């Protein structure tokens, strides 16, 4: 039993007895979750609210309440020259036509947002029906004018739709437009009335990005669902990086490099990528399987490849970003039978087929880099994306 092992054992015992912070240190051997800090989201959002008579006065008023409680953290709205992590929100109402009530630069505090919402959404308009296409189009135009191709071009964009009905007429079919919009932004939908017209909820679900179709009935907490949506939408990987996900996203991005490099060169290459990336960590079978899936889709990438594990100071340890200590390998491992071999020179680790083997770091292999996703805990500047 090594001294290190004994020490861990004692610390673990200590942690279990006291519930001390050591527990969180141990549990940091997990795949990074998406940043969940609601005060530091950085998004451009347009709320698109149906204000036709179908919606009813009670309906629009409660939407005003929901949208203002969604942004109860005053410090994050608008643009702050000293703090890039801010959210802008615009408001569009629509019936047979759309109205931009507030563009993306009008609202700079939570109070202004509340005032704007309650002024616009205390009563419905006098128009009977609504065409979602008009509301979507207004949101798309607003984002094209004020967000894409601006200094906030790299901010993720979210359109939140509240609809009471789904009408299609002539050119006013929302689906083709929504399908196009979803290639560059996220649409969340809230079906604001029971399925009076059969198929309403299904039709609206087709407008939404996958997983972001909500309803306000059956006691659903729309505010909490939309808060989660904002956190998830804000959590993304830069171009050419692949985001780890199961039912929801992880705050982890990986990128395979189909070039041959020694381990030292591979590690340096990762560090020269975006935001101090490092070599791939595989803490879990799930991550390992995700990586195999990603490379299975890249024909130029071939096995074996370097992962971030290496032997130093008497331990197998995972690579980390510049300036952070390496992380010792814990319980889950994936060694091929007979590995790791006892060797003073085979200190690097490659993945061969589906498991790990130690090898000589001077050999050239392809490699995989990893980096934290862009999210509320990790701002990514445009030039880095
Ligand atoms: C929003 O801002 C624009 C200019 O940026 C201004 O013309 C417009 O009046 C403002 N609207 C509201 C509702 O404050
Ligand atoms: C942004 O600029 C690019 C290149 O100039 C252009 O192709 C694209 O259509 C623009 N996008 C928007 C939403 O205006
Ligand atoms: C959202 O869409 C999924 C998949 O189509 C569906 O199973 C789910 O019931 C929908 N959720 C709501 C709230 O409509
Ligand atoms: C790999 O490609 C398949 C088929 O195009 C796709 O469904 C899957 O999501 C891809 N997997 C990853 C991890 O990119
Ligand atoms: C990978 O697995 C295949 C099929 O099991 C086998 O033919 C091949 O030799 C293995 N490659 C290596 C490098 O072990």
Coordinates of C-alpha atoms and ligand atoms in Angstrom, one line a residue:
X1 CA 0.0 0.0 0.0
X2 CA 1.6 3.2 -1.1
X3 CA 1.7 6.3 1.1
X4 CA -0.5 8.2 -1.4
X5 CA -3.1 5.5 -1.2
X6 CA -3.0 5.5 2.6
X7 CA -3.4 9.3 2.6
X8 CA -6.4 9.1 0.3
X9 CA -7.9 6.5 2.5
X10 CA -7.5 8.6 5.6
X11 CA -8.8 11.7 3.8
X12 CA -11.8 9.8 2.5
X13 CA -12.6 8.5 6.0
X14 CA -12.2 12.0 7.3
X15 CA -14.5 13.4 4.6
X16 CA -17.2 10.8 5.3
X17 CA -17.2 11.6 9.0
X18 CA -17.4 15.3 8.7
X19 CA -18.9 16.0 5.3
X20 CA -16.0 18.4 4.7
X21 CA -15.1 20.0 1.4
X22 CA -12.9 17.0 0.6
X23 CA -16.0 15.3 -0.7
X24 CA -16.3 17.9 -3.4
X25 CA -12.7 17.5 -4.3
X26 CA -13.2 13.8 -4.7
X27 CA -16.3 14.3 -6.7
X28 CA -14.5 16.6 -9.1
X29 CA -13.4 13.4 -10.8
X30 CA -16.5 13.9 -13.0
X31 CA -17.2 15.2 -16.5
X32 CA -17.6 19.0 -16.3
X33 CA -21.2 20.1 -16.0
X34 CA -22.5 23.1 -17.9
X35 CA -22.0 26.4 -16.0
X36 CA -25.2 27.0 -14.1
X37 CA -24.7 30.6 -12.9
X38 CA -28.0 32.5 -13.9
X39 CA -26.3 35.8 -13.2
X40 CA -23.7 35.3 -15.8
X41 CA -25.6 33.9 -18.8
X42 CA -24.6 35.6 -22.0
X43 CA -27.3 35.2 -24.6
X44 CA -29.3 37.2 -27.1
X45 CA -33.0 36.4 -26.6
X46 CA -36.2 37.4 -28.3
X47 CA -39.5 36.6 -26.7
X48 CA -42.3 36.2 -29.2
X49 CA -45.7 36.4 -27.6
X50 CA -49.0 35.8 -29.2
X51 CA -51.4 38.6 -28.1
X52 CA -54.4 37.6 -30.2
X53 CA -57.8 37.2 -28.5
X54 CA -57.2 33.5 -28.4
X55 CA -54.6 34.0 -25.8
X56 CA -57.0 35.8 -23.3
X57 CA -56.2 38.7 -21.0
X58 CA -55.3 36.4 -18.2
X59 CA -53.0 34.5 -20.5
X60 CA -50.9 37.5 -21.6
X61 CA -50.8 38.9 -18.1
X62 CA -49.4 35.7 -16.7
X63 CA -46.8 35.5 -19.5
X64 CA -45.7 39.0 -18.5
X65 CA -45.2 37.6 -15.0
X66 CA -43.4 34.5 -16.2
X67 CA -41.0 36.4 -18.4
X68 CA -40.2 39.0 -15.8
X69 CA -39.4 36.4 -13.1
X70 CA -37.2 34.6 -15.7
X71 CA -34.9 37.6 -15.5
X72 CA -35.0 38.5 -11.8
X73 CA -31.2 39.0 -11.7
X74 CA -30.9 42.7 -12.5
X75 CA -27.2 42.9 -13.1
X76 CA -27.1 40.8 -16.3
X77 CA -29.4 42.6 -18.7
X78 CA -28.3 44.9 -21.6
X79 CA -24.7 45.5 -22.5
X80 CA -21.9 46.2 -20.0
X81 CA -18.6 47.4 -21.5
X82 CA -16.8 45.9 -18.5
X83 CA -18.5 42.5 -18.4
X84 CA -19.1 40.4 -21.5
X85 CA -21.4 38.0 -19.8
X86 CA -24.7 39.8 -20.2
X87 CA -28.0 38.9 -21.7
X88 CA -30.1 41.0 -24.0
X89 CA -33.8 40.4 -24.5
X90 CA -36.1 41.8 -27.1
X91 CA -39.9 41.5 -27.1
X92 CA -42.1 40.9 -30.1
X93 CA -45.9 40.5 -30.0
X94 CA -47.9 39.1 -32.8
X95 CA -51.4 38.4 -34.0
X96 CA -52.1 38.7 -37.7
X97 CA -49.0 41.0 -37.8
X98 CA -46.0 41.3 -35.6
X99 CA -44.8 44.3 -33.5
X100 CA -41.3 44.8 -32.2
X101 CA -42.2 46.1 -28.7
X102 CA -38.6 46.3 -27.6
X103 CA -35.5 45.7 -29.7
X104 CA -32.4 44.1 -28.3
X105 CA -30.9 47.3 -27.0
X106 CA -34.0 48.9 -25.3
X107 CA -34.0 46.9 -22.1
X108 CA -31.1 47.3 -19.8
X109 CA -32.5 46.4 -16.3
X110 CA -34.9 43.9 -14.8
X111 CA -37.2 46.8 -13.9
X112 CA -37.3 48.1 -17.5
X113 CA -38.1 44.5 -18.6
X114 CA -40.9 44.3 -16.1
X115 CA -42.3 47.6 -17.1
X116 CA -42.1 46.8 -20.8
X117 CA -43.7 43.4 -20.3
X118 CA -46.6 44.6 -18.2
X119 CA -47.3 47.6 -20.4
X120 CA -47.4 45.4 -23.5
X121 CA -49.1 42.4 -22.1
X122 CA -51.9 43.5 -19.7
X123 CA -54.5 42.9 -22.3
X124 CA -54.7 41.1 -25.6
X125 CA -55.0 43.0 -28.9
X126 CA -58.4 43.1 -30.5
X127 CA -57.3 40.8 -33.3
X128 CA -59.0 37.4 -33.1
X129 CA -56.2 35.1 -34.5
X130 CA -52.5 34.8 -34.8
X131 CA -50.0 33.7 -37.4
X132 CA -46.8 32.5 -35.8
X133 CA -44.9 33.0 -39.0
X134 CA -45.1 36.8 -38.5
X135 CA -43.7 36.6 -35.0
X136 CA -40.9 34.4 -36.0
X137 CA -40.0 36.5 -38.9
X138 CA -39.8 39.6 -36.7
X139 CA -37.5 37.8 -34.3
X140 CA -35.3 36.5 -37.1
X141 CA -35.0 40.0 -38.6
X142 CA -34.2 41.6 -35.2
X143 CA -31.4 39.1 -34.6
X144 CA -30.1 39.5 -38.1
X145 CA -29.9 43.3 -37.6
X146 CA -28.7 43.5 -34.0
X147 CA -26.9 40.3 -33.2
X148 CA -25.5 38.3 -36.0
X149 CA -22.4 39.9 -37.6
X150 CA -22.1 42.3 -34.7
X151 CA -19.7 42.1 -31.7
X152 CA -22.2 39.7 -30.2
X153 CA -22.3 37.5 -33.2
X154 CA -20.9 34.6 -31.3
X155 CA -23.4 34.9 -28.5
X156 CA -25.9 32.0 -28.6
X157 CA -29.4 33.1 -29.7
X158 CA -32.7 31.9 -28.2
X159 CA -36.2 32.7 -29.4
X160 CA -38.9 31.9 -26.9
X161 CA -42.3 31.5 -28.5
X162 CA -45.6 31.7 -26.6
X163 CA -48.5 30.6 -28.8
X164 CA -52.2 30.0 -28.3
X165 CA -52.9 28.6 -31.7
X166 CA -51.2 27.4 -34.9
X167 CA -52.5 28.9 -38.1
X168 CA -51.1 28.4 -41.6
X169 CA -52.3 30.5 -44.6
X170 CA -50.7 31.1 -47.9
X171 CA -47.1 32.3 -47.3
X172 CA -47.7 32.3 -43.6
X173 CA -46.4 28.9 -42.8
X174 CA -44.1 29.1 -39.8
X175 CA -42.5 25.7 -40.3
X176 CA -40.0 26.4 -43.2
X177 CA -38.9 29.6 -41.5
X178 CA -38.5 27.8 -38.1
X179 CA -36.5 25.0 -39.8
X180 CA -34.1 27.5 -41.3
X181 CA -33.8 29.5 -38.1
X182 CA -32.9 26.4 -36.2
X183 CA -29.8 26.0 -38.2
X184 CA -28.3 29.1 -36.5
X185 CA -30.3 29.5 -33.3
X186 CA -32.5 27.8 -30.7
X187 CA -36.3 28.0 -30.6
X188 CA -38.2 27.2 -27.4
X189 CA -42.0 27.0 -27.6
X190 CA -44.6 27.3 -24.9
X191 CA -48.0 26.0 -25.9
X192 CA -50.2 28.3 -23.9
X193 CA -53.6 26.6 -24.1
X194 CA -54.8 23.1 -23.9
X195 CA -55.1 21.2 -27.1
X196 CA -58.4 22.8 -28.1
X197 CA -57.6 22.3 -31.7
X198 CA -56.3 18.8 -32.0
X199 CA -52.7 18.7 -33.1
X200 CA -51.8 22.2 -31.8
X201 CA -49.2 21.0 -29.4
X202 CA -47.7 18.6 -31.9
X203 CA -47.5 21.4 -34.5
X204 CA -45.8 23.7 -32.1
X205 CA -43.4 20.9 -31.1
X206 CA -42.2 20.8 -34.7
X207 CA -41.3 24.5 -34.5
X208 CA -39.2 24.0 -31.3
X209 CA -35.6 22.8 -31.2
X210 CA -35.5 19.2 -29.8
X211 CA -36.2 19.1 -26.1
X212 CA -37.3 22.7 -25.9
X213 CA -41.1 22.2 -26.5
X214 CA -43.0 23.2 -23.4
X215 CA -46.6 23.6 -22.3
X216 CA -48.0 25.8 -19.6
X217 CA -50.8 23.5 -18.6
X218 CA -50.9 20.4 -16.3
X219 CA -49.2 22.5 -13.6
X220 CA -45.9 22.8 -15.6
X221 CA -43.4 25.2 -14.2
X222 CA -42.5 27.0 -17.4
X223 CA -40.2 29.5 -15.7
X224 CA -38.0 26.7 -14.4
X225 CA -38.0 25.0 -17.7
X226 CA -37.0 28.1 -19.5
X227 CA -34.2 28.8 -16.9
X228 CA -32.8 25.4 -17.7
X229 CA -33.2 26.1 -21.4
X230 CA -31.1 29.3 -21.1
X231 CA -28.3 27.4 -19.2
X232 CA -28.3 24.7 -21.8
X233 CA -28.4 27.0 -24.8
X234 CA -25.6 29.1 -23.4
X235 CA -23.5 26.0 -23.0
X236 CA -21.8 25.2 -26.4
X237 CA -18.6 24.2 -28.1
X238 CA -16.6 26.3 -30.6
X239 CA -16.7 25.3 -34.2
X240 CA -15.1 22.0 -35.0
X241 CA -15.3 20.8 -31.4
X242 CA -17.8 18.1 -30.3
X243 CA -19.9 18.5 -27.2
X244 CA -20.4 15.6 -24.9
X245 CA -24.1 15.0 -24.1
X246 CA -26.5 12.4 -22.7
X247 CA -30.0 13.6 -22.0
X248 CA -28.5 17.1 -21.5
X249 CA -25.3 18.7 -22.4
X250 CA -22.0 18.5 -20.5
X251 CA -19.7 21.4 -20.3
X252 CA -17.0 19.5 -22.2
X253 CA -15.8 19.7 -25.8
X254 CA -13.5 17.4 -27.6
X255 CA -11.7 17.6 -30.9
X256 CA -9.8 14.8 -32.7
X257 CA -6.8 15.8 -34.7
X258 CA -6.0 13.6 -37.7
X259 CA -2.3 14.4 -37.8
X260 CA 0.6 12.4 -36.4
X261 CA 2.5 13.7 -33.5
X262 CA 4.7 12.6 -30.6
X263 CA 3.1 12.9 -27.3
X264 CA 5.0 16.1 -26.5
X265 CA 4.0 17.7 -29.8
X266 CA 0.4 16.5 -29.4
X267 CA 0.2 18.0 -25.9
X268 CA 1.6 21.3 -27.1
X269 CA -0.8 21.3 -30.1
X270 CA -3.8 20.9 -27.7
X271 CA -2.4 23.8 -25.6
X272 CA -2.2 26.0 -28.6
X273 CA -5.8 25.4 -29.5
X274 CA -8.6 27.5 -28.2
X275 CA -8.5 28.6 -24.5
X276 CA -5.7 26.3 -23.2
X277 CA -7.1 23.1 -24.3
X278 CA -5.5 19.9 -23.0
X279 CA -5.3 16.2 -23.9
X280 CA -8.4 14.1 -23.6
X281 CA -9.5 12.9 -20.2
X282 CA -11.6 9.8 -19.9
X283 CA -13.0 9.5 -16.4
X284 CA -15.9 7.3 -17.3
X285 CA -17.0 4.6 -19.7
X286 CA -19.6 7.1 -21.0
X287 CA -17.0 9.6 -22.0
X288 CA -14.9 6.8 -23.6
X289 CA -17.9 5.7 -25.6
X290 CA -18.8 9.2 -26.7
X291 CA -15.2 9.7 -28.0
X292 CA -15.4 6.4 -30.0
X293 CA -18.7 7.6 -31.5
X294 CA -17.2 10.9 -32.5
X295 CA -14.1 9.5 -34.2
X296 CA -16.3 6.8 -35.9
X297 CA -17.7 9.7 -37.9
X298 CA -14.3 11.1 -39.0
X299 CA -12.9 9.0 -41.9
X300 CA -9.4 10.7 -41.8
X301 CA -8.9 9.9 -38.1
X302 CA -7.4 6.5 -37.4
X303 CA -6.4 4.5 -34.4
X304 CA -4.4 4.3 -32.2
X305 CA -4.6 7.8 -30.7
X306 CA -3.0 9.6 -27.8
X307 CA -5.2 10.3 -24.8
X308 CA -4.3 12.6 -21.9
X309 CA -3.1 9.9 -19.6
X310 CA 0.6 9.5 -18.8
X311 CA 3.0 8.2 -16.1
X312 CA 4.8 10.6 -14.0
X313 CA 5.9 10.9 -10.4
X314 CA 4.8 7.3 -9.7
X315 CA 1.2 7.8 -10.9
X316 CA -0.9 7.5 -14.0
X317 CA -2.2 11.0 -14.3
X318 CA -4.6 13.0 -16.6
X319 CA -3.5 16.1 -18.5
X320 CA -5.0 19.4 -17.4
X321 CA -5.1 22.9 -18.7
X322 CA -1.9 25.0 -18.3
X323 CA -1.1 25.8 -14.7
X324 CA -3.4 23.2 -13.2
X325 CA -2.1 20.1 -11.4
X326 CA -2.5 16.8 -13.2
X327 CA -5.3 14.5 -11.9
X328 CA -4.3 11.0 -10.8
X329 CA -6.2 8.1 -12.4
X330 CA -9.0 6.8 -10.2
X331 CA -11.3 3.8 -10.0
X332 CA -12.6 3.5 -13.6
X333 CA -9.9 2.5 -16.0
X334 CA -9.8 0.9 -19.4
X335 CA -6.5 -0.9 -19.8
X336 CA -6.2 -3.6 -22.4
X337 CA -5.5 -7.1 -20.9
X338 CA -1.8 -7.1 -19.7
X339 CA -1.6 -3.3 -19.5
X340 CA -0.1 -1.1 -18.3
X341 CA 3.2 -2.9 -18.8
X342 CA 6.0 -2.2 -16.3
X343 CA 8.3 -0.1 -18.4
X344 CA 10.4 3.0 -17.6
X345 CA 10.0 4.3 -21.2
X346 CA 6.4 3.5 -22.1
X347 CA 4.9 6.4 -20.2
X348 CA 2.4 7.6 -22.7
X349 CA -1.1 6.1 -23.3
X350 CA -2.8 5.4 -26.5
X351 CA -6.3 4.1 -27.2
X352 CA -6.1 0.9 -29.3
X353 CA -9.5 -0.2 -30.7
X354 CA -11.5 0.2 -27.5
X355 CA -9.0 0.1 -24.7
X356 CA -5.8 1.7 -23.4
X357 CA -2.2 0.7 -23.8
X358 CA 1.0 2.4 -22.6
X359 CA 3.5 3.2 -25.2
X360 CA 6.7 5.2 -25.9
X361 CA 5.9 8.9 -26.1
X362 CA 8.4 9.5 -28.9
X363 CA 6.1 7.5 -31.3
X364 CA 3.8 9.5 -33.5
X365 CA 0.0 9.0 -33.3
X366 CA -3.1 10.9 -33.8
X367 CA -4.5 12.6 -30.8
X368 CA -7.6 14.1 -29.2
X369 CA -7.8 17.4 -27.3
X370 CA -10.4 18.5 -24.8
X371 CA -11.6 21.9 -23.5
X372 CA -14.3 23.4 -21.2
X373 CA -17.4 24.4 -23.1
X374 CA -18.3 28.1 -23.4
X375 CA -21.0 28.8 -20.8
X376 CA -22.0 31.0 -17.9
X377 CA -18.9 30.0 -16.0
X378 CA -16.6 30.4 -19.0
X379 CA -16.9 33.3 -21.4
X380 CA -15.5 32.7 -24.9
X381 CA -14.3 35.7 -26.8
X382 CA -15.2 35.8 -30.5
X383 CA -11.6 35.7 -31.7
X384 CA -11.2 32.3 -30.0
X385 CA -14.1 30.6 -31.7
Ligands
LIG1 C1 -35.8 51.2 -28.6 O1 -34.6 51.8 -29.1 C2 -34.7 52.5 -30.3 C3 -33.3 53.0 -30.7 O2 -32.3 52.1 -30.3 C4 -35.6 53.6 -30.2 O3 -35.8 54.2 -31.5 C5 -37.0 53.1 -29.7 O4 -37.8 54.2 -29.4 C6 -36.8 52.3 -28.4 N1 -38.1 51.7 -28.1 C7 -38.5 51.6 -26.9 C8 -39.8 50.9 -26.7 O5 -37.9 52.1 -25.9
LIG2 C1 -23.3 37.7 -41.9 O1 -22.3 38.0 -42.8 C2 -22.1 36.9 -43.7 C3 -20.8 37.3 -44.5 O2 -20.7 38.6 -44.8 C4 -23.3 36.7 -44.6 O3 -23.1 35.6 -45.5 C5 -24.5 36.4 -43.7 O4 -25.7 36.3 -44.4 C6 -24.6 37.4 -42.6 N1 -25.7 37.0 -41.7 C7 -26.7 37.7 -41.3 C8 -27.7 37.1 -40.4 O5 -26.8 38.9 -41.7
LIG3 C1 -42.0 17.5 -26.6 O1 -41.6 16.7 -27.7 C2 -41.4 15.3 -27.4 C3 -40.9 14.7 -28.7 O2 -41.7 15.0 -29.8 C4 -42.6 14.7 -26.8 O3 -42.4 13.4 -26.5 C5 -43.0 15.5 -25.6 O4 -44.2 15.0 -25.1 C6 -43.2 17.0 -25.9 N1 -43.4 17.7 -24.7 C7 -44.4 18.5 -24.5 C8 -44.5 19.2 -23.2 O5 -45.3 18.7 -25.4
LIG4 C1 -22.1 10.4 -36.0 O1 -22.9 10.4 -37.2 C2 -24.2 10.0 -37.0 C3 -24.8 9.8 -38.4 O2 -24.6 11.0 -39.2 C4 -25.0 10.9 -36.1 O3 -26.3 10.5 -36.0 C5 -24.3 11.0 -34.8 O4 -24.9 11.9 -34.0 C6 -22.8 11.3 -35.0 N1 -22.2 11.2 -33.7 C7 -21.5 12.2 -33.1 C8 -21.0 11.9 -31.8 O5 -21.2 13.2 -33.7
LIG5 C1 -8.6 -4.1 -33.4 O1 -9.6 -5.1 -33.4 C2 -9.7 -5.8 -34.7 C3 -10.9 -6.7 -34.7 O2 -11.1 -7.2 -33.4 C4 -8.4 -6.6 -34.9 O3 -8.5 -7.3 -36.1 C5 -7.2 -5.6 -34.9 O4 -6.0 -6.3 -35.0 C6 -7.2 -4.8 -33.6 N1 -6.2 -3.8 -33.7 C7 -5.2 -3.7 -32.9 C8 -4.2 -2.6 -33.2 O5 -5.1 -4.4 -31.9

